[in-house]
PDB file of C-alpha atoms in Angstrom:
ATOM      1  CA  ALA A   1       7.394   3.051  31.649  1.00 49.00           C
ATOM      2  CA  ASP A   2       9.264   2.722  28.373  1.00 53.00           C
ATOM      3  CA  ALA A   3       6.838   3.398  25.488  1.00 54.00           C
ATOM      4  CA  ASN A   4       9.139   1.547  23.068  1.00 56.00           C
ATOM      5  CA  VAL A   5       9.282  -1.882  24.763  1.00 54.00           C
ATOM      6  CA  GLN A   6       8.974  -4.617  22.151  1.00 52.00           C
ATOM      7  CA  PRO A   7       7.963  -8.211  23.039  1.00 54.00           C
ATOM      8  CA  SER A   8       9.411 -11.118  21.021  1.00 54.00           C
ATOM      9  CA  ILE A   9       7.306 -10.368  17.915  1.00 66.00           C
ATOM     10  CA  GLY A  10       8.471  -6.792  18.059  1.00 79.00           C
ATOM     11  CA  PHE A  11       5.095  -5.091  18.516  1.00 86.00           C
ATOM     12  CA  THR A  12       5.018  -1.918  20.570  1.00 91.00           C
ATOM     13  CA  ALA A  13       2.069  -0.315  22.319  1.00 93.00           C
ATOM     14  CA  LEU A  14       2.062   2.290  19.545  1.00 96.00           C
ATOM     15  CA  MET A  15       1.716  -0.420  16.886  1.00 96.00           C
ATOM     16  CA  PHE A  16      -1.233  -2.001  18.716  1.00 94.00           C
ATOM     17  CA  ALA A  17      -2.922   1.385  19.154  1.00 97.00           C
ATOM     18  CA  ALA A  18      -2.288   2.351  15.503  1.00 97.00           C
ATOM     19  CA  GLY A  19      -3.742  -0.898  14.179  1.00 96.00           C
ATOM     20  CA  SER A  20      -6.803  -0.435  16.380  1.00 97.00           C
ATOM     21  CA  GLY A  21      -7.279   3.219  15.515  1.00 97.00           C
ATOM     22  CA  HIS A  22      -7.038   4.505  19.092  1.00 97.00           C
ATOM     23  CA  GLU A  23      -6.053   8.132  18.493  1.00 96.00           C
ATOM     24  CA  ARG A  24      -5.950   9.247  22.116  1.00 97.00           C
ATOM     25  CA  ALA A  25      -3.710   6.328  23.127  1.00 97.00           C
ATOM     26  CA  ILE A  26      -1.424   7.164  20.209  1.00 97.00           C
ATOM     27  CA  GLU A  27      -1.220  10.800  21.284  1.00 96.00           C
ATOM     28  CA  LEU A  28      -0.328   9.744  24.836  1.00 97.00           C
ATOM     29  CA  LEU A  29       2.314   7.294  23.633  1.00 96.00           C
ATOM     30  CA  LEU A  30       3.859   9.857  21.305  1.00 95.00           C
ATOM     31  CA  GLN A  31       3.946  12.369  24.160  1.00 95.00           C
ATOM     32  CA  ARG A  32       5.925   9.732  26.085  1.00 94.00           C
ATOM     33  CA  SER A  33       8.495   9.517  23.273  1.00 93.00           C
ATOM     34  CA  ALA A  34       7.135   6.437  21.509  1.00 94.00           C
ATOM     35  CA  ASP A  35       9.170   5.935  18.325  1.00 95.00           C
ATOM     36  CA  ALA A  36       6.813   5.946  15.317  1.00 95.00           C
ATOM     37  CA  ASN A  37       9.516   4.366  13.153  1.00 97.00           C
ATOM     38  CA  LEU A  38      10.245   1.234  15.179  1.00 95.00           C
ATOM     39  CA  GLN A  39       9.653  -1.918  13.172  1.00 95.00           C
ATOM     40  CA  ASP A  40       8.312  -5.264  14.387  1.00 93.00           C
ATOM     41  CA  SER A  41       9.979  -8.585  13.577  1.00 90.00           C
ATOM     42  CA  ALA A  42       8.577  -8.391  10.010  1.00 93.00           C
ATOM     43  CA  GLY A  43       9.649  -4.775   9.585  1.00 95.00           C
ATOM     44  CA  VAL A  44       6.122  -3.395   9.914  1.00 96.00           C
ATOM     45  CA  THR A  45       5.697   0.054  11.493  1.00 97.00           C
ATOM     46  CA  ALA A  46       2.826   1.708  13.344  1.00 97.00           C
ATOM     47  CA  LEU A  47       2.093   3.682  10.160  1.00 98.00           C
ATOM     48  CA  MET A  48       1.758   0.469   8.149  1.00 98.00           C
ATOM     49  CA  HIS A  49      -0.552  -1.034  10.790  1.00 97.00           C
ATOM     50  CA  ALA A  50      -2.793   2.059  10.641  1.00 98.00           C
ATOM     51  CA  ALA A  51      -2.718   2.152   6.819  1.00 98.00           C
ATOM     52  CA  SER A  52      -3.676  -1.531   6.564  1.00 98.00           C
ATOM     53  CA  LYS A  53      -6.792  -0.897   8.663  1.00 98.00           C
ATOM     54  CA  GLY A  54      -7.776   2.318   6.896  1.00 98.00           C
ATOM     55  CA  HIS A  55      -7.345   4.549   9.949  1.00 98.00           C
ATOM     56  CA  GLU A  56      -6.952   7.832   8.077  1.00 98.00           C
ATOM     57  CA  ARG A  57      -6.715  10.111  11.106  1.00 97.00           C
ATOM     58  CA  VAL A  58      -4.129   7.860  12.758  1.00 98.00           C
ATOM     59  CA  VAL A  59      -2.055   7.817   9.568  1.00 98.00           C
ATOM     60  CA  ASP A  60      -2.165  11.609   9.470  1.00 97.00           C
ATOM     61  CA  LEU A  61      -1.252  11.880  13.155  1.00 97.00           C
ATOM     62  CA  LEU A  62       1.728   9.530  12.788  1.00 98.00           C
ATOM     63  CA  ILE A  63       3.032  11.399   9.750  1.00 98.00           C
ATOM     64  CA  GLU A  64       2.687  14.688  11.610  1.00 96.00           C
ATOM     65  CA  ARG A  65       4.824  13.136  14.346  1.00 95.00           C
ATOM     66  CA  ASP A  66       7.618  12.207  11.921  1.00 94.00           C
ATOM     67  CA  ALA A  67       6.707   8.679  10.891  1.00 97.00           C
ATOM     68  CA  GLU A  68       8.807   7.876   7.816  1.00 98.00           C
ATOM     69  CA  ILE A  69       6.250   7.583   5.052  1.00 98.00           C
ATOM     70  CA  ASP A  70       8.261   5.375   2.665  1.00 98.00           C
ATOM     71  CA  LEU A  71       9.879   3.055   5.215  1.00 97.00           C
ATOM     72  CA  GLN A  72       9.764  -0.532   3.921  1.00 98.00           C
ATOM     73  CA  ASP A  73       9.079  -3.765   5.801  1.00 97.00           C
ATOM     74  CA  SER A  74      10.976  -7.031   5.261  1.00 96.00           C
ATOM     75  CA  LYS A  75       9.097  -7.634   1.969  1.00 97.00           C
ATOM     76  CA  GLY A  76       9.651  -4.080   0.800  1.00 97.00           C
ATOM     77  CA  TYR A  77       6.050  -2.998   1.414  1.00 98.00           C
ATOM     78  CA  THR A  78       5.364   0.616   2.354  1.00 98.00           C
ATOM     79  CA  ALA A  79       2.322   2.159   4.002  1.00 98.00           C
ATOM     80  CA  LEU A  80       1.115   3.154   0.511  1.00 98.00           C
ATOM     81  CA  VAL A  81       1.387  -0.407  -0.814  1.00 98.00           C
ATOM     82  CA  VAL A  82      -0.462  -1.768   2.208  1.00 98.00           C
ATOM     83  CA  ALA A  83      -3.257   0.823   1.959  1.00 98.00           C
ATOM     84  CA  ALA A  84      -3.618   0.253  -1.806  1.00 98.00           C
ATOM     85  CA  ARG A  85      -3.651  -3.540  -1.439  1.00 98.00           C
ATOM     86  CA  CYS A  86      -6.397  -3.227   1.191  1.00 98.00           C
ATOM     87  CA  GLY A  87      -8.443  -0.761  -0.876  1.00 98.00           C
ATOM     88  CA  HIS A  88      -8.303   2.171   1.538  1.00 98.00           C
ATOM     89  CA  GLU A  89      -8.749   4.967  -0.984  1.00 98.00           C
ATOM     90  CA  ARG A  90      -8.756   7.855   1.492  1.00 98.00           C
ATOM     91  CA  VAL A  91      -5.561   6.628   3.160  1.00 98.00           C
ATOM     92  CA  VAL A  92      -3.912   6.221  -0.254  1.00 98.00           C
ATOM     93  CA  GLU A  93      -4.892   9.801  -1.116  1.00 98.00           C
ATOM     94  CA  LEU A  94      -3.560  11.089   2.207  1.00 98.00           C
ATOM     95  CA  LEU A  95      -0.250   9.250   1.828  1.00 98.00           C
ATOM     96  CA  LEU A  96       0.175  10.652  -1.678  1.00 98.00           C
ATOM     97  CA  GLN A  97      -0.663  14.175  -0.492  1.00 98.00           C
ATOM     98  CA  ARG A  98       1.978  13.781   2.222  1.00 98.00           C
ATOM     99  CA  GLY A  99       4.648  12.755  -0.306  1.00 98.00           C
ATOM    100  CA  ALA A 100       4.613   8.957  -0.509  1.00 98.00           C
ATOM    101  CA  GLU A 101       6.627   7.624  -3.449  1.00 98.00           C
ATOM    102  CA  ILE A 102       3.915   6.414  -5.825  1.00 98.00           C
ATOM    103  CA  ASP A 103       5.979   3.871  -7.797  1.00 98.00           C
ATOM    104  CA  GLN A 104       8.268   2.597  -5.032  1.00 97.00           C
ATOM    105  CA  GLN A 105       8.814  -1.102  -5.633  1.00 97.00           C
ATOM    106  CA  ASP A 106       8.883  -3.873  -3.063  1.00 97.00           C
ATOM    107  CA  SER A 107      11.482  -6.660  -3.006  1.00 96.00           C
ATOM    108  CA  ASP A 108       9.707  -8.386  -5.922  1.00 96.00           C
ATOM    109  CA  GLY A 109       9.160  -5.194  -7.885  1.00 96.00           C
ATOM    110  CA  GLY A 110       5.507  -4.811  -6.898  1.00 97.00           C
ATOM    111  CA  THR A 111       3.988  -1.341  -6.579  1.00 98.00           C
ATOM    112  CA  ALA A 112       0.885   0.141  -5.008  1.00 98.00           C
ATOM    113  CA  LEU A 113      -0.785   0.061  -8.451  1.00 98.00           C
ATOM    114  CA  ILE A 114       0.070  -3.598  -9.055  1.00 98.00           C
ATOM    115  CA  PHE A 115      -1.304  -4.584  -5.635  1.00 98.00           C
ATOM    116  CA  ALA A 116      -4.472  -2.489  -6.010  1.00 98.00           C
ATOM    117  CA  ALA A 117      -5.109  -3.992  -9.463  1.00 98.00           C
ATOM    118  CA  ARG A 118      -4.462  -7.537  -8.207  1.00 98.00           C
ATOM    119  CA  SER A 119      -6.968  -6.972  -5.400  1.00 98.00           C
ATOM    120  CA  GLY A 120      -9.593  -5.445  -7.702  1.00 98.00           C
ATOM    121  CA  HIS A 121      -9.748  -2.031  -6.040  1.00 98.00           C
ATOM    122  CA  GLU A 122     -10.910  -0.023  -9.049  1.00 98.00           C
ATOM    123  CA  ARG A 123     -11.208   3.329  -7.272  1.00 98.00           C
ATOM    124  CA  VAL A 124      -7.704   3.024  -5.817  1.00 98.00           C
ATOM    125  CA  VAL A 125      -6.319   2.022  -9.230  1.00 98.00           C
ATOM    126  CA  ASP A 126      -7.995   5.070 -10.769  1.00 98.00           C
ATOM    127  CA  LEU A 127      -6.644   7.359  -8.033  1.00 98.00           C
ATOM    128  CA  LEU A 128      -3.095   6.046  -8.407  1.00 98.00           C
ATOM    129  CA  ILE A 129      -3.171   6.499 -12.178  1.00 98.00           C
ATOM    130  CA  ARG A 130      -4.603  10.014 -11.874  1.00 98.00           C
ATOM    131  CA  ARG A 131      -1.807  10.845  -9.430  1.00 98.00           C
ATOM    132  CA  GLY A 132       0.863   9.640 -11.883  1.00 98.00           C
ATOM    133  CA  ALA A 133       1.514   5.953 -11.228  1.00 98.00           C
ATOM    134  CA  GLU A 134       3.361   4.266 -14.100  1.00 98.00           C
ATOM    135  CA  VAL A 135       0.699   2.023 -15.671  1.00 98.00           C
ATOM    136  CA  ASN A 136       3.145  -0.288 -17.455  1.00 97.00           C
ATOM    137  CA  LEU A 137       5.742  -0.668 -14.712  1.00 97.00           C
ATOM    138  CA  GLN A 138       6.786  -4.317 -14.480  1.00 96.00           C
ATOM    139  CA  ASN A 139       7.709  -6.271 -11.371  1.00 95.00           C
ATOM    140  CA  SER A 140      10.810  -8.466 -11.207  1.00 94.00           C
ATOM    141  CA  ALA A 141       9.019 -11.269 -13.114  1.00 93.00           C
ATOM    142  CA  GLY A 142       7.784  -8.837 -15.751  1.00 94.00           C
ATOM    143  CA  GLY A 143       4.223  -8.740 -14.425  1.00 95.00           C
ATOM    144  CA  THR A 144       2.164  -5.558 -14.668  1.00 97.00           C
ATOM    145  CA  ALA A 145      -0.946  -4.188 -12.999  1.00 98.00           C
ATOM    146  CA  LEU A 146      -2.928  -5.237 -16.082  1.00 97.00           C
ATOM    147  CA  MET A 147      -1.609  -8.801 -15.915  1.00 96.00           C
ATOM    148  CA  ARG A 148      -2.444  -9.093 -12.200  1.00 96.00           C
ATOM    149  CA  ALA A 149      -5.961  -7.706 -12.700  1.00 97.00           C
ATOM    150  CA  ALA A 150      -6.525 -10.029 -15.678  1.00 96.00           C
ATOM    151  CA  HIS A 151      -5.177 -13.034 -13.767  1.00 95.00           C
ATOM    152  CA  HIS A 152      -7.611 -12.415 -10.910  1.00 96.00           C
ATOM    153  CA  GLY A 153     -10.579 -11.667 -13.168  1.00 97.00           C
ATOM    154  CA  HIS A 154     -11.117  -8.040 -12.204  1.00 98.00           C
ATOM    155  CA  GLU A 155     -12.785  -7.004 -15.448  1.00 97.00           C
ATOM    156  CA  GLN A 156     -13.555  -3.396 -14.471  1.00 98.00           C
ATOM    157  CA  VAL A 157      -9.940  -2.856 -13.414  1.00 98.00           C
ATOM    158  CA  VAL A 158      -8.703  -4.435 -16.663  1.00 98.00           C
ATOM    159  CA  ASP A 159     -10.956  -2.087 -18.643  1.00 98.00           C
ATOM    160  CA  LEU A 160      -9.800   0.934 -16.636  1.00 98.00           C
ATOM    161  CA  LEU A 161      -6.112   0.078 -17.065  1.00 98.00           C
ATOM    162  CA  ILE A 162      -6.512  -0.389 -20.824  1.00 98.00           C
ATOM    163  CA  ARG A 163      -8.397   2.913 -21.126  1.00 97.00           C
ATOM    164  CA  ARG A 164      -5.562   4.580 -19.194  1.00 97.00           C
ATOM    165  CA  GLY A 165      -2.834   3.286 -21.499  1.00 97.00           C
ATOM    166  CA  ALA A 166      -1.841  -0.133 -20.185  1.00 97.00           C
ATOM    167  CA  GLU A 167      -0.003  -2.073 -22.868  1.00 96.00           C
ATOM    168  CA  VAL A 168      -1.833  -5.368 -23.470  1.00 95.00           C
ATOM    169  CA  ASN A 169       1.092  -7.048 -25.233  1.00 93.00           C
ATOM    170  CA  LEU A 170       3.814  -6.583 -22.605  1.00 89.00           C
ATOM    171  CA  GLN A 171       5.178  -9.992 -21.681  1.00 88.00           C
ATOM    172  CA  MET A 172       6.454 -11.491 -18.470  1.00 85.00           C
ATOM    173  CA  SER A 173      10.183 -12.162 -18.362  1.00 75.00           C
ATOM    174  CA  GLY A 174      11.014 -15.282 -20.337  1.00 61.00           C
ATOM    175  CA  ALA A 175       7.486 -16.655 -20.112  1.00 55.00           C
ATOM    176  CA  GLY A 176       5.800 -15.297 -23.232  1.00 54.00           C
ATOM    177  CA  VAL A 177       2.786 -14.487 -21.061  1.00 54.00           C
ATOM    178  CA  ASN A 178       0.783 -11.302 -21.541  1.00 57.00           C
ATOM    179  CA  ALA A 179      -2.483 -10.029 -20.032  1.00 52.00           C
ATOM    180  CA  PRO A 180      -4.837 -11.847 -22.468  1.00 51.00           C
ATOM    181  CA  VAL A 181      -2.973 -15.119 -21.864  1.00 47.00           C
ATOM    182  CA  GLN A 182      -3.194 -14.565 -18.086  1.00 49.00           C
ATOM    183  CA  ALA A 183      -6.933 -14.002 -18.326  1.00 50.00           C
ATOM    184  CA  ALA A 184      -7.446 -17.035 -20.563  1.00 46.00           C
ATOM    185  CA  GLY A 185      -5.357 -19.224 -18.294  1.00 49.00           C
ATOM    186  CA  CYS A 186      -7.765 -18.525 -15.458  1.00 49.00           C
ATOM    187  CA  GLY A 187     -10.893 -19.338 -17.477  1.00 50.00           C
ATOM    188  CA  ARG A 188     -11.833 -15.697 -17.957  1.00 49.00           C
TER     189      ARG A 188
END
């Protein structure tokens, strides 16, 4: 049987196994020439499915078998962005150790740090900063990790970002909005 058959949504058996964390099934599929870099209809790969669920060993196995670590889906998300957004610290660390581009931006300029801050994942934010993420990198609208954390009321993340050098007076493009204004606008 063809290990790379994709139904209408584009999922393969490898993608299902990766998202479910079934290591043995993944090993069997890869032995049968399953392509770790095939993308579903949204551009998501088996590596991204595993990263989104926090399956560290599956992520490692897929990378060992030549999964492209910085491949982007239709929104520009990478496995690192997905793992950071979901708060999977160990997967983020593994992806960085294996060479993931820490500040790669999605189609809207978002980064792993911006998504981790928006989601309130303090430990992931700290890890990304320690590993060299640009704290003041702005997305296409001028938003920063600090602005996203402030907007969503993640006080510990806001404090961490400020202590690590986030500029509180950066403004969004053309809006005159900075992190304190974002926080105030949300009743924080």
